[in-house]
Short mmCIF file of N, CA, C and O in Angstrom, two decimals:
data_model
loop_
_atom_site.label_atom_id
_atom_site.label_comp_id
_atom_site.label_asym_id
_atom_site.label_seq_id
_atom_site.Cartn_x
_atom_site.Cartn_y
_atom_site.Cartn_z
N MET A 1 25.11 -104.17 1.01
CA MET A 1 25.64 -105.34 2.08
C MET A 1 26.26 -104.69 2.93
O MET A 1 27.30 -103.77 2.76
N SER A 2 26.05 -104.49 4.10
CA SER A 2 26.35 -104.11 5.25
C SER A 2 27.17 -104.47 6.26
O SER A 2 26.58 -105.80 6.66
N THR A 3 28.17 -103.89 7.04
CA THR A 3 29.06 -104.68 7.83
C THR A 3 28.74 -104.14 9.27
O THR A 3 29.50 -104.40 10.05
N ALA A 4 27.44 -103.08 9.34
CA ALA A 4 27.25 -102.82 10.57
C ALA A 4 26.68 -103.79 11.56
O ALA A 4 25.99 -104.78 11.05
N PRO A 5 26.85 -103.87 12.70
CA PRO A 5 26.34 -104.86 13.77
C PRO A 5 24.88 -104.91 13.98
O PRO A 5 24.53 -103.24 13.99
N ALA A 6 24.28 -105.78 14.06
CA ALA A 6 22.64 -105.74 14.25
C ALA A 6 22.46 -105.16 15.77
O ALA A 6 23.14 -105.03 16.89
N ALA A 7 21.43 -104.39 15.79
CA ALA A 7 20.85 -103.62 17.11
C ALA A 7 20.30 -104.68 17.80
O ALA A 7 19.96 -105.55 18.01
N PRO A 8 20.51 -104.30 19.46
CA PRO A 8 20.33 -105.40 20.51
C PRO A 8 18.94 -105.52 20.14
O PRO A 8 17.78 -104.43 19.97
N ALA A 9 18.17 -106.63 21.00
CA ALA A 9 16.78 -106.88 20.98
C ALA A 9 15.88 -105.85 21.46
O ALA A 9 14.91 -105.49 21.08
N GLY A 10 16.43 -105.26 22.83
CA GLY A 10 15.68 -104.54 23.57
C GLY A 10 16.05 -103.04 23.35
O GLY A 10 15.50 -102.46 24.51
N GLY A 11 17.03 -102.68 22.83
CA GLY A 11 17.67 -101.48 22.50
C GLY A 11 16.91 -100.41 21.77
O GLY A 11 16.03 -100.59 21.05
N GLY A 12 16.96 -99.46 22.39
CA GLY A 12 16.27 -97.84 21.87
C GLY A 12 17.67 -97.44 20.90
O GLY A 12 18.79 -98.32 20.66
N GLY A 13 17.29 -96.48 20.25
CA GLY A 13 18.35 -95.78 19.17
C GLY A 13 19.63 -95.26 20.23
O GLY A 13 19.76 -95.73 21.22
N GLY A 14 20.74 -94.63 19.39
CA GLY A 14 21.62 -94.21 19.88
C GLY A 14 22.64 -94.67 20.46
O GLY A 14 22.62 -95.46 21.92
N GLY A 15 23.73 -95.00 20.10
CA GLY A 15 24.81 -95.66 20.72
C GLY A 15 25.76 -94.51 21.17
O GLY A 15 26.64 -94.57 20.26
N GLY A 16 25.90 -94.01 22.08
CA GLY A 16 26.72 -93.05 22.37
C GLY A 16 28.53 -93.93 22.94
O GLY A 16 28.34 -95.07 22.56
N ALA A 17 28.96 -92.95 23.28
CA ALA A 17 30.43 -93.97 23.67
C ALA A 17 30.45 -94.73 24.60
O ALA A 17 31.15 -95.53 24.53
N GLY A 18 29.80 -94.47 25.71
CA GLY A 18 29.57 -95.84 26.49
C GLY A 18 28.64 -96.96 26.37
O GLY A 18 28.20 -97.75 27.11
N ALA A 19 28.19 -96.98 25.14
CA ALA A 19 26.91 -97.76 24.66
C ALA A 19 27.66 -99.63 24.70
O ALA A 19 26.89 -100.25 25.45
N GLY A 20 28.51 -99.56 24.00
CA GLY A 20 29.06 -100.58 23.94
C GLY A 20 30.70 -101.06 24.90
O GLY A 20 30.41 -102.45 25.90
N GLY A 21 31.19 -100.16 24.95
CA GLY A 21 32.29 -100.69 25.77
C GLY A 21 33.34 -101.53 25.70
O GLY A 21 32.88 -102.67 24.89
N GLY A 22 34.36 -101.45 25.82
CA GLY A 22 35.23 -102.81 25.54
C GLY A 22 36.37 -102.66 24.37
O GLY A 22 36.02 -101.80 23.64
N ALA A 23 37.24 -103.18 24.65
CA ALA A 23 38.33 -103.53 23.72
C ALA A 23 37.98 -103.84 22.47
O ALA A 23 38.74 -103.74 21.11
N ASP A 24 37.21 -105.04 22.32
CA ASP A 24 36.69 -105.90 21.29
C ASP A 24 35.39 -105.42 20.51
O ASP A 24 34.43 -105.94 20.20
N THR A 25 34.84 -104.18 20.67
CA THR A 25 33.51 -103.63 19.82
C THR A 25 34.21 -103.48 18.42
O THR A 25 35.09 -103.38 18.14
N PRO A 26 32.81 -103.48 17.70
CA PRO A 26 33.20 -103.54 16.35
C PRO A 26 33.58 -102.12 15.81
O PRO A 26 33.86 -102.38 14.33
N ASP A 27 33.46 -101.04 16.80
CA ASP A 27 34.02 -100.00 15.94
C ASP A 27 35.32 -99.95 16.07
O ASP A 27 36.14 -99.18 15.06
N SER A 28 36.32 -100.56 16.12
CA SER A 28 37.84 -100.87 16.03
C SER A 28 38.03 -101.25 14.83
O SER A 28 39.34 -101.20 14.23
N LYS A 29 37.19 -102.14 14.18
CA LYS A 29 37.48 -102.80 12.63
C LYS A 29 38.10 -101.65 11.74
O LYS A 29 39.04 -102.13 11.12
N PRO A 30 37.15 -100.67 11.61
CA PRO A 30 37.94 -99.73 10.49
C PRO A 30 39.20 -99.29 10.57
O PRO A 30 39.72 -99.09 9.69
N SER A 31 39.63 -98.69 11.80
CA SER A 31 40.67 -98.24 12.33
C SER A 31 41.77 -99.78 11.97
O SER A 31 42.91 -99.24 11.11
N GLN A 32 41.53 -100.73 12.17
CA GLN A 32 42.37 -101.82 12.01
C GLN A 32 42.58 -101.71 10.33
O GLN A 32 43.91 -102.15 10.03
N MET A 33 41.16 -101.87 9.54
CA MET A 33 41.32 -101.82 7.98
C MET A 33 42.24 -100.86 7.59
O MET A 33 43.20 -100.64 6.72
N PHE A 34 42.01 -99.56 8.25
CA PHE A 34 42.73 -98.22 7.65
C PHE A 34 44.48 -98.79 7.96
O PHE A 34 45.30 -98.52 7.26
N LYS A 35 44.88 -99.23 9.23
CA LYS A 35 46.18 -99.41 9.61
C LYS A 35 46.81 -100.65 8.53
O LYS A 35 48.07 -100.60 8.11
N ASN A 36 45.90 -101.57 8.07
CA ASN A 36 46.53 -102.51 7.24
C ASN A 36 46.69 -102.34 5.55
O ASN A 36 46.97 -102.69 5.07
N CYS A 37 45.56 -101.17 5.34
CA CYS A 37 45.57 -100.63 3.89
C CYS A 37 46.81 -99.54 3.53
O CYS A 37 46.49 -98.53 3.91
N TRP A 38 47.99 -100.14 2.96
CA TRP A 38 48.76 -99.45 2.26
C TRP A 38 48.45 -98.35 1.53
O TRP A 38 48.91 -97.31 1.69
N SER A 39 47.43 -98.80 0.62
CA SER A 39 47.25 -97.77 -0.66
C SER A 39 46.09 -96.54 0.27
O SER A 39 46.20 -95.77 -0.19
N CYS A 40 45.44 -97.11 1.18
CA CYS A 40 44.69 -96.24 1.86
C CYS A 40 45.57 -94.86 2.57
O CYS A 40 45.49 -93.74 2.60
N ARG A 41 46.68 -95.46 3.50
CA ARG A 41 47.80 -94.79 3.91
C ARG A 41 48.53 -93.72 3.01
O ARG A 41 48.51 -92.57 3.35
N LEU A 42 48.70 -94.24 2.19
CA LEU A 42 49.49 -93.66 0.74
C LEU A 42 48.72 -92.52 0.45
O LEU A 42 49.22 -91.37 0.00
N LEU A 43 47.27 -92.62 -0.20
CA LEU A 43 46.64 -92.15 -0.64
C LEU A 43 46.28 -90.87 0.14
O LEU A 43 46.31 -89.44 -0.09
N SER A 44 45.94 -91.14 1.55
CA SER A 44 45.46 -90.07 2.35
C SER A 44 46.57 -89.21 2.59
O SER A 44 46.87 -88.17 3.18
N GLY A 45 47.75 -90.14 2.99
CA GLY A 45 49.20 -89.27 3.39
C GLY A 45 49.60 -88.27 2.33
O GLY A 45 50.16 -87.19 2.33
N GLY A 46 49.67 -88.77 1.22
CA GLY A 46 49.81 -87.96 -0.03
C GLY A 46 48.99 -86.52 -0.27
O GLY A 46 49.35 -85.61 -0.57
N GLY A 47 47.69 -87.04 0.27
CA GLY A 47 46.77 -85.72 -0.31
C GLY A 47 47.05 -84.65 1.07
O GLY A 47 47.25 -83.55 0.84
N LEU A 48 47.50 -85.24 2.08
CA LEU A 48 48.10 -84.61 3.27
C LEU A 48 49.19 -83.67 2.99
O LEU A 48 49.50 -82.41 3.13
N ILE A 49 50.34 -84.12 2.57
CA ILE A 49 51.48 -83.29 2.01
C ILE A 49 51.18 -82.57 0.85
O ILE A 49 51.68 -81.60 0.97
N LEU A 50 50.39 -82.96 -0.12
CA LEU A 50 50.06 -81.81 -1.09
C LEU A 50 49.38 -81.03 -0.88
O LEU A 50 49.42 -79.66 -1.42
N SER A 51 48.37 -80.76 0.09
CA SER A 51 47.82 -79.74 0.58
C SER A 51 48.49 -78.74 1.41
O SER A 51 48.64 -77.84 1.26
N GLY A 52 49.69 -79.56 2.15
CA GLY A 52 50.34 -78.69 2.81
C GLY A 52 51.52 -77.89 1.81
O GLY A 52 51.84 -76.70 2.22
N ALA A 53 51.77 -78.70 0.46
CA ALA A 53 52.50 -77.85 -0.05
C ALA A 53 51.49 -76.75 -0.79
O ALA A 53 52.33 -75.64 -1.49
N TYR A 54 50.30 -76.65 -1.11
CA TYR A 54 49.55 -75.64 -1.45
C TYR A 54 49.11 -74.71 -0.77
O TYR A 54 49.73 -73.52 -1.10
N VAL A 55 49.45 -74.93 0.45
CA VAL A 55 49.05 -73.77 1.42
C VAL A 55 50.43 -73.36 1.80
O VAL A 55 50.57 -71.72 1.43
N PHE A 56 51.73 -73.93 1.62
CA PHE A 56 52.99 -73.17 1.75
C PHE A 56 53.18 -72.37 0.51
O PHE A 56 53.87 -71.41 0.51
N THR A 57 52.90 -72.86 -0.67
CA THR A 57 53.03 -72.15 -2.29
C THR A 57 52.32 -70.78 -2.17
O THR A 57 52.75 -69.82 -2.33
N ALA A 58 51.09 -70.82 -1.66
CA ALA A 58 50.25 -69.51 -1.25
C ALA A 58 50.96 -68.80 -0.43
O ALA A 58 50.69 -67.46 -0.74
N ALA A 59 51.60 -68.95 0.59
CA ALA A 59 52.43 -68.39 1.51
C ALA A 59 53.21 -67.42 1.14
O ALA A 59 53.51 -66.38 0.76
N ARG A 60 54.16 -68.27 0.15
CA ARG A 60 55.50 -67.88 -0.55
C ARG A 60 55.01 -67.13 -1.53
O ARG A 60 55.68 -65.83 -2.05
N ARG A 61 53.87 -67.27 -2.40
CA ARG A 61 53.42 -66.19 -3.19
C ARG A 61 53.51 -64.65 -2.81
O ARG A 61 53.67 -63.80 -3.39
N VAL A 62 52.87 -64.67 -1.43
CA VAL A 62 52.69 -63.26 -1.09
C VAL A 62 53.84 -62.89 -0.67
O VAL A 62 54.19 -61.39 -0.87
N MET A 63 54.60 -63.41 -0.19
CA MET A 63 55.97 -62.97 0.16
C MET A 63 56.94 -62.64 -0.95
O MET A 63 57.58 -61.80 -1.11
N ARG A 64 56.48 -63.33 -1.98
CA ARG A 64 57.51 -63.18 -3.22
C ARG A 64 56.91 -61.59 -4.11
O ARG A 64 57.67 -61.25 -4.88
N GLN A 65 55.84 -61.60 -4.03
CA GLN A 65 55.07 -60.39 -4.59
C GLN A 65 55.66 -59.16 -3.91
O GLN A 65 54.92 -58.00 -4.48
N GLY A 66 56.35 -59.31 -2.86
CA GLY A 66 57.02 -58.14 -2.18
C GLY A 66 55.97 -57.94 -0.82
O GLY A 66 56.07 -56.37 -0.41
N GLY A 67 55.06 -58.73 -0.47
CA GLY A 67 53.91 -58.21 0.38
C GLY A 67 54.98 -58.55 1.63
O GLY A 67 55.84 -59.12 1.91
N PRO A 68 54.57 -57.60 2.92
CA PRO A 68 55.00 -57.88 3.94
C PRO A 68 55.00 -59.47 4.83
O PRO A 68 53.64 -60.02 4.55
N THR A 69 55.87 -60.02 5.68
CA THR A 69 55.63 -61.27 6.14
C THR A 69 54.94 -60.72 7.40
O THR A 69 55.52 -60.16 8.39
N SER A 70 53.57 -61.08 7.39
CA SER A 70 52.75 -60.82 8.55
C SER A 70 52.76 -62.12 9.79
O SER A 70 53.17 -62.99 8.98
N MET A 71 52.08 -61.82 10.38
CA MET A 71 51.94 -62.96 11.44
C MET A 71 50.87 -64.21 10.84
O MET A 71 50.80 -65.39 10.61
N GLY A 72 49.99 -63.63 9.96
CA GLY A 72 49.13 -64.72 8.99
C GLY A 72 49.98 -65.36 7.96
O GLY A 72 49.80 -66.38 7.92
N THR A 73 51.09 -64.69 7.50
CA THR A 73 51.83 -65.63 6.52
C THR A 73 52.90 -66.55 7.43
O THR A 73 52.98 -68.08 6.84
N VAL A 74 53.09 -66.45 8.62
CA VAL A 74 54.07 -67.00 9.53
C VAL A 74 53.05 -68.30 9.74
O VAL A 74 53.27 -69.45 9.72
N ALA A 75 51.64 -67.68 10.23
CA ALA A 75 50.75 -68.96 10.38
C ALA A 75 50.64 -69.93 9.66
O ALA A 75 50.41 -71.33 9.31
N GLN A 76 50.70 -69.33 8.12
CA GLN A 76 50.24 -70.33 7.14
C GLN A 76 51.23 -71.01 6.54
O GLN A 76 51.24 -72.69 6.37
N ILE A 77 52.66 -70.68 6.95
CA ILE A 77 53.83 -71.77 6.36
C ILE A 77 53.73 -72.85 7.58
O ILE A 77 53.89 -73.92 7.54
N THR A 78 53.26 -72.38 9.03
CA THR A 78 53.53 -73.18 10.30
C THR A 78 52.41 -74.49 10.11
O THR A 78 52.63 -75.55 10.10
N PHE A 79 51.16 -73.88 9.51
CA PHE A 79 50.03 -75.00 9.32
C PHE A 79 50.49 -75.71 8.10
O PHE A 79 50.08 -77.00 7.71
N ALA A 80 51.13 -75.35 7.15
CA ALA A 80 51.39 -76.31 5.90
C ALA A 80 52.49 -77.07 6.64
O ALA A 80 52.62 -78.04 6.14
N ALA A 81 53.49 -76.71 7.16
CA ALA A 81 54.43 -77.66 7.93
C ALA A 81 53.71 -78.23 8.63
O ALA A 81 53.99 -80.00 8.49
N SER A 82 52.57 -78.36 9.57
CA SER A 82 52.25 -79.67 10.21
C SER A 82 51.60 -80.23 9.33
O SER A 82 51.08 -81.56 9.40
N LEU A 83 50.60 -79.85 8.34
CA LEU A 83 50.37 -80.64 7.12
C LEU A 83 51.06 -81.68 6.80
O LEU A 83 50.61 -82.70 6.75
N ALA A 84 52.03 -80.90 6.21
CA ALA A 84 53.18 -81.92 5.56
C ALA A 84 53.76 -83.10 6.51
O ALA A 84 53.67 -84.27 6.47
N ALA A 85 53.68 -82.71 7.84
CA ALA A 85 54.61 -83.80 8.89
C ALA A 85 53.15 -84.76 9.35
O ALA A 85 53.31 -85.83 9.61
N TRP A 86 51.88 -84.53 9.41
CA TRP A 86 50.94 -85.11 9.75
C TRP A 86 50.64 -86.05 8.27
O TRP A 86 50.65 -87.64 8.43
N GLY A 87 50.84 -85.63 6.91
CA GLY A 87 50.78 -86.71 6.24
C GLY A 87 51.97 -87.74 6.35
O GLY A 87 51.41 -88.80 5.76
N LEU A 88 53.18 -87.63 6.34
CA LEU A 88 54.28 -88.16 6.83
C LEU A 88 54.09 -89.33 8.05
O LEU A 88 54.32 -90.76 7.96
N VAL A 89 53.42 -88.80 8.89
CA VAL A 89 53.31 -89.88 10.12
C VAL A 89 52.38 -90.56 9.76
O VAL A 89 52.46 -91.99 10.04
N VAL A 90 50.95 -90.43 8.67
CA VAL A 90 49.69 -91.27 8.22
C VAL A 90 50.72 -92.15 7.36
O VAL A 90 50.32 -93.49 7.52
N ILE A 91 51.71 -91.86 6.67
CA ILE A 91 52.41 -92.83 5.65
C ILE A 91 53.30 -93.85 6.40
O ILE A 91 53.08 -95.04 6.19
N ALA A 92 54.05 -93.33 7.05
CA ALA A 92 54.82 -93.95 8.33
C ALA A 92 54.24 -94.84 9.22
O ALA A 92 54.58 -95.92 9.25
N ASP A 93 53.01 -94.68 9.55
CA ASP A 93 52.40 -95.10 10.86
C ASP A 93 53.24 -95.83 11.76
O ASP A 93 53.70 -97.13 11.98
N PRO A 94 53.95 -95.08 12.64
CA PRO A 94 55.04 -95.50 13.89
C PRO A 94 54.22 -96.05 14.95
O PRO A 94 54.83 -96.95 15.34
N VAL A 95 53.04 -95.88 15.06
CA VAL A 95 52.34 -96.18 16.30
C VAL A 95 52.03 -98.10 15.97
O VAL A 95 52.22 -98.65 16.94
N GLY A 96 51.54 -98.16 14.53
CA GLY A 96 51.37 -99.66 14.12
C GLY A 96 52.64 -100.43 14.24
O GLY A 96 52.46 -101.40 14.59
N LYS A 97 53.50 -99.74 13.59
CA LYS A 97 54.79 -100.54 13.59
C LYS A 97 55.23 -100.79 15.22
O LYS A 97 55.93 -101.86 15.43
N ALA A 98 55.12 -100.18 16.37
CA ALA A 98 55.36 -100.21 17.68
C ALA A 98 55.07 -101.28 18.13
O ALA A 98 55.17 -101.96 18.83
N GLN A 99 53.52 -101.34 17.74
CA GLN A 99 52.20 -102.20 18.27
C GLN A 99 52.79 -104.15 17.62
O GLN A 99 52.81 -104.78 18.24
N ARG A 100 53.29 -103.74 16.70
CA ARG A 100 53.80 -105.10 16.00
C ARG A 100 55.02 -105.86 16.48
O ARG A 100 54.92 -107.19 16.74
N LYS A 101 55.91 -105.08 17.08
CA LYS A 101 57.16 -105.48 17.67
C LYS A 101 56.82 -106.16 19.02
O LYS A 101 57.66 -106.99 19.21
N THR A 102 56.04 -105.75 19.83
CA THR A 102 55.65 -106.62 20.83
C THR A 102 54.90 -107.69 21.00
O THR A 102 54.20 -107.94 20.07
#
């Protein structure tokens, strides 16, 4: 069972960014479902946090073995922190909460 909208009668293929236009296009429905799905946000946010922890652990392992702290190691730790922060934002959903208050 598909939830995709039917193609227009006279239309050719290809629905680019300017094909439908408007705020009430069917493309916004999956993003609304993601915002309302607590388990989806928890699973994807948790996955991002755990992947950040994995990258951080890999960077720490190099430093713990006595290797030099290079720019690559610093970049790994920065990337790990950004992954974890992204996971927290996905779980907290601050944009959705701000829109519900108005």
